[in-house]
Amino acid sequence: GTACAIVLAGVAVTRAAVADTAPAEVPAHDVGRAYVAKEVMVPMRDGVRLQTVVVTPVGQTGPLPILITRTPYGVPDQAMVDRQDGDPKSTLLPSWRAFQKDGYIMVYQNLRGRFKSEGQFLKTSRYNAHDRRQANEVNDAWDTIDWLVKNIPNNNGRVGIYGVSYAGLTAGLTLLHPHPALKAISEQASPADQWMNDDDHHYGALRESYTFEYTVLVQAEKEANTNFDFGVRDVYSWYLALGPLSHINKDYLHGKLDYWNQVVSHPDYDSFWKEEAWVDKVKTSTVPNLNVAGFWDQEDPWGPWRIFRGASQHDPDNTNFIVAGPWYHGGWQRTDGGNIGPLPLGGHQTAVEFREGIEAPFFRYYLHETGEKPSWKAKMFETGSNEWREYKVWPPQDAKTTQLFFHADGTLSFQAPTKKDSGVRQYVSDPANPVPYRPRPISPTYPTPEWRTWETNDQRFVDHRPDVLTFVSAPLDHDLRVAGPLAAHLFASTSGKDADFVVKLIDVFPEEGQKAFVAHPDAATWADSLDGYELPIAMDVRRGRYLHDYQHAHPLVPGKVEDWSIPLRDHDHVFLKGHRVMVQVQSTWFPLIDRNPQTWVPSIYQAKEGDFQPATQKIYATPEAASYISLPVIEATQ
Ligand code: PG9
């Protein structure tokens, strides 16, 4: 971004031109039609006016549908400029390119309180159906649609909303009270419940680096996206030197950023977070919705599945769909999807295939009323096999829940431990030396690209650490196809009174030696080879104080063996024959997740330096306490 230093409570921060989440550009030669962009201030019911850019194709002949994106990050430059055929300065947002053949009036709007939009930025998904004057994103979308269909000439009265992440959230929220002209939405990577999963917490464990850096991004300045300037190349060392989490306000923010204050004053799943959890109100499919999820989404991997499941409870007309693929957060809108991190995808351009073959036809059907309705409920790009798969129901009914057991000798197998190989493995977790969540130096969340693909990082960077337990299977003698929700069940104890357990399910690529260079001709150097690569397929964390009750934290009983159920979300992946399955277990994941003091404190956000103490963690692999991963396995059909 453009470096424009401002001062936030005594700290230098730099201003980024566009948030990481802004769509990427496509090359100028892809520009087809010419468009005219016009900025209007659209009035909301409370008088607040929102900065809105209306982009109309030049030479529009008949009425066209309207397709809206509502964002807190500023309207991207590409949407703001008039463009002409062949103008080398013109660029088009990737999905607009897929849409242009059909033709739409494209609308980009800044949310209230961001950039030139008036009012207060909400940073909340609260919605009270009984308060018709409440300022919220549901009503703002309603008022915007109402104004556009009445005021934009030559529209066909059919409106869609789509977008990624925050823009996905504003699309998803319309499900709660859709305007009659709203005929289709595509919620893409929307968060659903900021305490339970997605951006800010996972089951109550705080996503420290993300939540802090994101709050600065959107709340430090109204007309900019702000990147906190750490002054060091490796933010791991910055967060470690910071000490207890309370030092963020004490030393840097000084209570100036609302959202951060709310996060640290509501550690438990109290009414503050329950009211944020708008997805609990989604129980029926009110508007046709194409939910989109990335299997390696580092921000909102969970929301789309929850929204899809909520609307699936009552979907008599079959208008609620989900698409998922091998994508980082928003990757389906930014890239061609030919790879995810170092992983090639069988020659597919998964993101282009999504935009042209799924997203554009979806809006074509509902907004232009031509073409085909999706014949599937769920469509996944399955990794491993590298094939698109269609499902009439999700999760697939033919998946058989299969247990992959831990063994005391560090192996994993489909056989449960017996008395003979029964045992316990242990490690000491020290909050003073936490396990990095990705290889150091760790860059800031925004605006560097490394954050986007960290969930595909080779896990060999930690599997030798004494505080990371590794379990690994023998090479598979057949393909292991897994489609549906995964979970870990750890039987574990701690010597402390609180603890975190992180579980990673990993696909270990075979060692092919020199052959690797023949098999992967693109691998230019030794380091590029996928030989022995430890690719994470599913990862998550649970925090002990919320093991039995999300609303009230309770201490763990030192030494007591508990069943830690750790949901690992929905996936569709084939562990290929010859690959091995690995599980890693650890108790820190820093600074992605804040450090658990491992002693009892009423709120971790008020813990003192001395409260952070090492603890011994034990993982059981015995007949009575058999830790395992639960896999939805689909047997090969001959
Ligand atoms: N993950 C971001 C976000 C969405 C919604 C709320 C808060 C943050 C984003 O990429 O927009």
PDB file of C-alpha atoms and ligand atoms in Angstrom, residues 21 72-73 123 164-167 169 189 191 194 199-200 210 214 299-300 329 446, ligand 1:
ATOM      1  CA  THR A  21      -9.396  -8.932   0.655  1.00  0.00           C
ATOM      2  CA  PRO A  72     -16.029  -2.079   4.339  1.00  0.00           C
ATOM      3  CA  TYR A  73     -12.704  -1.882   2.465  1.00  0.00           C
ATOM      4  CA  LYS A 123     -18.431  -4.041  12.771  1.00  0.00           C
ATOM      5  CA  VAL A 164     -16.299 -12.541  -0.194  1.00  0.00           C
ATOM      6  CA  SER A 165     -15.814 -12.396   3.555  1.00  0.00           C
ATOM      7  CA  TYR A 166     -17.170  -9.103   4.950  1.00  0.00           C
ATOM      8  CA  ALA A 167     -18.915  -8.614   1.616  1.00  0.00           C
ATOM      9  CA  LEU A 169     -21.396 -11.445   5.425  1.00  0.00           C
ATOM     10  CA  ALA A 189     -16.658 -17.081   3.078  1.00  0.00           C
ATOM     11  CA  PRO A 191     -18.224 -15.508   9.114  1.00  0.00           C
ATOM     12  CA  GLN A 194     -17.210 -14.805  15.719  1.00  0.00           C
ATOM     13  CA  ASP A 199     -11.940 -14.850  12.107  1.00  0.00           C
ATOM     14  CA  ASP A 200     -11.742 -14.018  15.770  1.00  0.00           C
ATOM     15  CA  TYR A 210      -5.765 -11.783  13.328  1.00  0.00           C
ATOM     16  CA  TYR A 214      -7.958  -6.715  11.701  1.00  0.00           C
ATOM     17  CA  GLU A 299     -10.132 -16.649   7.869  1.00  0.00           C
ATOM     18  CA  ASP A 300     -13.690 -17.866   7.388  1.00  0.00           C
ATOM     19  CA  HIS A 329      -9.710 -16.959   1.658  1.00  0.00           C
ATOM     20  CA  TYR A 446      -1.939  -7.778   5.991  1.00  0.00           C
TER      21      TYR A 446
HETATM   22  N1  PG9 B   1     -12.138 -12.028   7.256  1.00  0.00           N
HETATM   23  C1  PG9 B   1     -12.556 -10.659   7.114  1.00  0.00           C
HETATM   24  C2  PG9 B   1     -13.770 -10.349   7.957  1.00  0.00           C
HETATM   25  C3  PG9 B   1     -15.050 -10.628   7.555  1.00  0.00           C
HETATM   26  C4  PG9 B   1     -16.102 -10.312   8.370  1.00  0.00           C
HETATM   27  C5  PG9 B   1     -15.903  -9.767   9.619  1.00  0.00           C
HETATM   28  C6  PG9 B   1     -14.611  -9.518  10.021  1.00  0.00           C
HETATM   29  C7  PG9 B   1     -13.553  -9.797   9.203  1.00  0.00           C
HETATM   30  C8  PG9 B   1     -12.596 -10.274   5.658  1.00  0.00           C
HETATM   31  O1  PG9 B   1     -11.756 -10.783   4.936  1.00  0.00           O
HETATM   32  O2  PG9 B   1     -13.381  -9.457   5.234  1.00  0.00           O
END
